[in-house]
């Protein structure tokens, strides 16, 4: 089986960092979000095809320098084609059935279990579902007998949501669904295509454990906490000479002597935290410098951001090279 991974979209909710890199390459708990997403895949996957768009060249270069355990291929689109258009554009040579993955979702699920479920139920497709309180940002499924999906509504108003089970972003589909996507224009898979497929047998795989769409700053930091709590953030020990509590995922060349930490921190390569500074619940990308006695909490700092001595950063997203 092959996997088609949707990696287009502008990542607008994670600007200004996404002006320079696609959101899938923002690191959480030790490695880019995308690499955590792909941890769901079994090693038997034949090929991983990336339907890319925005910053496709940056993604492609990163994949080449940080190879994955499967053969990979990027199929960029000249302009954003939406989730459905992106699928169609990248579908040459795709398997029957194929896995379809959103690239900003971290979850406590193994694709192998969803594949087994799909083989048991048959039908045109399987969507993995997760139960959430607030369904507004998601696609919502109503389940009938034997977990057959009877209705699917993308981002409904709360009063129109047919349940609390949302599309978790890991799906399996028969190859022929690609023919149902109109060509030559942007298409939303969830809005325009999925509802029309339900009559042919689409089933919902109910996931447990944890799940998060890491597409906004708050949810990205929550995803990081979930990954660390699930021991998917590496050893998590404090950098040498630092005090406080972990987990901290520190890249090579980090210096943080006499700095203090609260839990849930990612430090990219070459990050320097000066003495007396404090960092907690944050992501500091490569080359960030935090000055003496500064404090960084709930923040996402792009590459080479400089935090001035004694300054306080709370809940901000700062773009590459900025000073605060
Ligand atoms: N190739 C391509 N082209 N990919 C795209 C495009 C595009 O124009 N637009 C978005 N994508 C990719 C994103 O990178 C992401 O991996 C995936 O498609 C979904 O797009 P999002 O923008 O993150 O959508 P969402 O989070 O609002 O909603 C989707 O995900 C929810 C779960 O997180 C939908 O699939 C919902 O049904 C679902 O509940
Ligand atoms: Mg999303």
XYZ file of C-alpha atoms and ligand atoms in Angstrom:
364
model
C 0.000 0.000 0.000
C 1.100 3.550 -0.744
C 0.420 6.637 1.337
C -0.603 10.010 -0.054
C 0.201 12.824 2.344
C -1.380 16.271 1.987
C 1.276 18.886 2.633
C -0.068 21.936 0.810
C -1.844 24.880 2.364
C -0.224 28.086 3.556
C -0.166 27.401 7.290
C -1.675 30.853 7.792
C -2.453 30.197 11.430
C 1.252 29.675 12.146
C 2.541 32.845 10.528
C 5.065 34.472 10.605
C 7.084 31.229 10.945
C 5.328 29.747 7.902
C 6.457 32.649 5.719
C 9.816 30.833 5.575
C 8.977 27.137 6.011
C 5.901 24.936 5.531
C 4.103 24.203 8.799
C 4.898 20.502 8.520
C 8.576 21.283 9.150
C 7.988 23.141 12.409
C 9.606 20.958 15.057
C 7.739 19.579 18.046
C 9.266 17.375 20.740
C 12.502 16.748 18.895
C 11.601 16.595 15.200
C 9.376 18.198 12.572
C 5.652 17.688 12.998
C 5.581 15.745 9.713
C 8.027 13.137 11.000
C 5.809 12.518 14.041
C 2.800 12.171 11.714
C 4.621 9.566 9.624
C 5.483 7.554 12.748
C 1.935 6.181 12.368
C 2.888 4.322 9.177
C 4.057 0.703 9.138
C 7.431 -0.053 7.609
C 5.772 -2.124 4.856
C 4.449 1.001 3.107
C 5.657 0.886 -0.482
C 5.970 4.609 -1.141
C 5.011 7.894 0.486
C 3.763 10.502 -1.994
C 3.598 14.099 -0.836
C 0.956 16.313 -2.432
C 2.797 19.539 -1.860
C 2.321 23.138 -2.826
C 3.395 26.080 -0.725
C 7.178 25.935 -0.043
C 7.394 22.576 -1.845
C 11.098 23.155 -2.549
C 11.867 23.645 1.161
C 10.061 20.422 2.010
C 11.730 18.505 -0.781
C 15.197 19.656 0.324
C 14.491 18.704 3.939
C 13.259 15.231 2.947
C 16.445 14.670 0.951
C 18.716 15.614 3.821
C 16.622 13.740 6.441
C 15.532 10.546 4.651
C 12.531 8.558 5.802
C 12.408 4.745 5.977
C 10.262 4.552 2.802
C 10.808 5.713 -0.780
C 9.314 9.194 -1.069
C 8.213 11.457 -3.898
C 6.960 15.064 -3.920
C 4.295 16.071 -6.427
C 3.932 19.840 -6.196
C 0.964 21.815 -7.460
C 1.511 25.146 -9.183
C -1.281 26.779 -7.236
C -3.241 25.489 -4.224
C -5.711 22.845 -5.391
C -7.330 22.175 -2.020
C -7.286 18.759 -0.364
C -9.184 17.021 -3.204
C -7.324 18.755 -6.010
C -4.018 17.960 -4.314
C -4.989 14.284 -4.085
C -5.892 14.135 -7.745
C -2.731 15.952 -8.803
C -0.530 13.484 -6.897
C -2.472 10.312 -7.663
C -0.462 8.912 -10.595
C 0.543 5.351 -9.747
C -1.234 5.368 -6.384
C -2.171 1.974 -4.899
C -5.663 0.475 -4.558
C -6.578 1.127 -1.811
C -4.344 3.958 -0.618
C -3.767 5.702 2.674
C -4.571 9.409 2.863
C -2.935 11.472 5.592
C -3.275 15.043 6.731
C 0.199 16.179 7.655
C -0.566 18.265 10.736
C -2.161 15.604 12.922
C -0.394 13.746 15.682
C -2.212 10.751 17.066
C -1.953 7.658 19.182
C -2.863 5.316 16.351
C -1.129 2.830 14.123
C -2.106 2.944 10.474
C -1.767 -0.854 10.465
C -4.813 -1.116 12.773
C -6.848 1.137 10.486
C -5.785 -0.936 7.468
C -6.907 -4.139 9.247
C -10.253 -2.491 10.100
C -10.692 -1.438 6.459
C -10.031 -4.985 5.218
C -12.611 -6.358 7.698
C -15.345 -3.874 6.776
C -14.761 -3.667 3.048
C -16.470 -0.763 1.335
C -15.102 2.233 -0.459
C -13.285 3.845 2.409
C -12.463 4.151 6.083
C -12.039 7.389 7.965
C -10.402 7.345 11.368
C -12.415 9.387 13.837
C -11.669 10.977 17.192
C -14.176 12.249 19.758
C -13.843 15.913 20.704
C -15.939 18.408 22.625
C -15.680 21.332 20.195
C -16.263 20.083 16.668
C -16.283 23.498 14.958
C -12.793 23.342 13.342
C -13.276 19.819 11.952
C -15.236 17.495 9.715
C -17.914 15.620 11.659
C -19.274 12.108 11.003
C -22.554 10.521 12.081
C -22.191 6.779 12.613
C -24.836 4.143 12.055
C -24.862 0.382 12.326
C -21.481 -1.355 12.249
C -19.844 2.082 12.382
C -20.941 2.970 8.900
C -20.713 6.716 8.284
C -24.202 7.984 7.441
C -23.464 11.701 7.260
C -20.354 13.809 6.991
C -20.319 17.583 7.398
C -17.176 19.682 7.166
C -16.897 22.398 9.826
C -20.602 22.552 10.715
C -22.055 25.141 13.071
C -22.295 23.488 16.528
C -26.086 23.101 16.245
C -25.665 21.266 12.921
C -22.902 18.883 14.070
C -24.321 15.358 13.816
C -21.999 13.967 16.532
C -18.728 14.620 18.346
C -16.739 12.219 16.172
C -14.443 14.147 13.852
C -12.310 13.219 10.882
C -8.928 12.546 12.485
C -6.996 12.921 9.217
C -6.013 9.297 8.532
C -8.145 7.680 5.827
C -8.087 4.714 3.458
C -9.807 4.882 0.085
C -10.312 2.745 -3.003
C -8.316 4.220 -5.876
C -11.449 4.834 -7.943
C -12.498 7.729 -5.675
C -9.876 9.808 -7.487
C -12.113 9.724 -10.601
C -14.802 11.509 -8.612
C -12.618 14.579 -8.095
C -13.096 17.163 -10.859
C -9.844 18.240 -12.506
C -8.488 21.662 -13.289
C -9.675 23.524 -10.204
C -9.367 23.637 -6.425
C -11.548 21.022 -4.720
C -12.245 20.396 -1.048
C -12.219 16.635 -0.532
C -14.124 16.877 2.721
C -16.746 19.381 1.571
C -17.397 18.449 -2.016
C -16.516 14.776 -2.419
C -16.792 12.735 0.786
C -20.560 13.300 1.380
C -21.313 11.896 -2.088
C -19.319 8.700 -1.426
C -21.111 7.596 1.743
C -23.825 5.612 -0.047
C -21.133 3.249 -1.345
C -20.005 2.185 2.136
C -17.626 4.267 4.196
C -16.783 3.221 7.754
C -15.526 5.061 10.813
C -12.574 3.731 12.804
C -12.938 5.126 16.328
C -9.570 6.086 17.735
C -8.735 6.300 21.420
C -5.683 7.704 23.171
C -4.566 11.175 22.199
C -5.021 13.238 19.068
C -4.318 16.807 18.044
C -4.395 18.932 14.905
C -1.272 21.032 15.346
C -2.366 23.772 12.945
C -2.530 26.681 15.416
C 0.071 27.887 17.977
C -1.949 26.688 20.983
C -2.652 23.294 19.447
C 0.956 22.916 18.300
C 2.150 23.332 21.883
C -0.560 20.971 23.081
C 0.601 18.412 20.503
C 4.109 18.767 21.889
C 2.886 18.111 25.448
C 0.954 15.038 24.278
C 3.993 13.658 22.446
C 6.268 14.147 25.438
C 3.694 12.568 27.762
C 3.540 9.577 25.407
C 7.360 9.337 25.539
C 7.638 10.227 21.880
C 9.906 13.199 22.483
C 13.184 11.372 23.069
C 14.963 11.087 26.439
C 13.764 14.518 27.507
C 16.613 15.195 29.916
C 17.744 18.735 30.719
C 20.726 20.198 28.855
C 23.995 20.020 30.780
C 24.310 22.603 33.567
C 20.614 23.581 33.463
C 18.126 23.294 36.332
C 14.370 22.810 36.696
C 12.080 20.216 35.155
C 11.922 18.500 31.787
C 11.047 17.069 29.456
C 13.306 19.031 27.130
C 14.250 17.800 23.656
C 17.599 19.414 22.894
C 19.332 19.297 19.529
C 23.083 19.229 18.975
C 25.205 22.139 20.187
C 22.687 23.500 22.708
C 24.122 25.643 25.510
C 21.967 26.302 28.564
C 24.305 26.438 31.538
C 22.617 27.989 34.597
C 19.340 28.444 32.728
C 16.136 26.985 34.194
C 13.390 24.988 32.512
C 9.754 24.220 33.041
C 8.271 21.180 31.283
C 7.721 20.632 27.530
C 10.463 22.410 25.627
C 11.996 21.815 22.188
C 15.438 23.336 21.587
C 16.772 23.193 18.033
C 20.384 22.916 16.957
C 22.737 25.507 18.416
C 20.163 27.185 20.680
C 21.784 29.219 23.462
C 19.966 30.089 26.688
C 22.011 32.419 28.870
C 22.307 32.145 32.656
C 19.245 32.972 34.720
C 16.896 32.726 31.733
C 13.813 30.502 31.991
C 12.087 28.539 29.205
C 8.868 26.557 29.526
C 6.184 25.020 27.258
C 7.843 26.411 24.133
C 9.470 25.625 20.816
C 12.789 27.307 20.055
C 13.968 26.551 16.529
C 17.609 26.324 15.371
C 19.957 29.107 16.390
C 17.628 30.917 18.830
C 19.434 33.009 21.431
C 17.787 33.835 24.777
C 19.563 36.590 26.715
C 20.498 36.720 30.402
C 17.554 36.475 32.760
C 14.901 36.483 30.022
C 11.727 34.395 30.289
C 10.027 32.462 27.456
C 6.693 30.698 28.074
C 4.108 29.273 25.687
C 6.032 30.649 22.706
C 7.122 29.436 19.284
C 10.349 31.096 18.164
C 11.486 30.722 14.566
C 15.114 30.132 13.543
C 17.709 32.611 14.870
C 15.241 34.668 16.921
C 17.045 36.778 19.546
C 15.374 37.393 22.902
C 16.900 40.406 24.671
C 18.247 40.102 28.229
C 15.546 40.295 30.935
C 12.729 40.407 28.389
C 9.514 38.389 28.858
C 7.970 36.462 25.969
C 4.574 34.906 26.597
C 2.361 33.177 24.062
C 4.000 34.727 20.992
C 4.951 33.333 17.600
C 8.069 35.079 16.269
C 9.399 34.778 12.724
C 12.918 33.927 11.600
C 15.625 36.296 12.768
C 13.383 38.687 14.686
C 14.336 40.348 17.992
C 12.129 40.666 21.038
N -1.736 19.550 -1.555
C -2.512 20.361 -0.836
N -3.094 21.433 -1.452
N -2.662 20.100 0.481
C -3.437 20.967 1.200
C -4.067 22.086 0.629
C -3.870 22.326 -0.793
O -4.373 23.296 -1.378
N -4.757 22.723 1.606
C -4.551 22.033 2.739
N -3.744 20.978 2.520
C -3.276 19.974 3.484
C -2.755 20.552 4.794
O -1.343 20.653 4.777
C -3.194 19.516 5.827
O -2.250 18.494 5.974
C -4.449 18.908 5.216
O -4.403 19.204 3.816
C -5.721 19.459 5.823
O -5.706 20.873 5.659
P -5.941 21.861 6.898
O -5.896 23.240 6.368
O -5.055 21.519 8.040
O -7.454 21.503 7.216
P -8.235 21.536 8.597
O -7.348 21.223 9.738
O -8.959 22.843 8.665
O -9.327 20.357 8.392
C -8.935 19.081 7.974
O -8.338 18.361 9.040
C -9.218 18.073 10.156
C -8.439 17.266 11.177
O -7.319 17.922 11.584
C -10.158 18.320 7.428
O -9.664 17.120 6.860
C -11.152 18.017 8.549
O -12.199 17.175 8.055
C -10.450 17.280 9.682
O -11.362 17.074 10.777
Mg -5.323 20.979 10.023
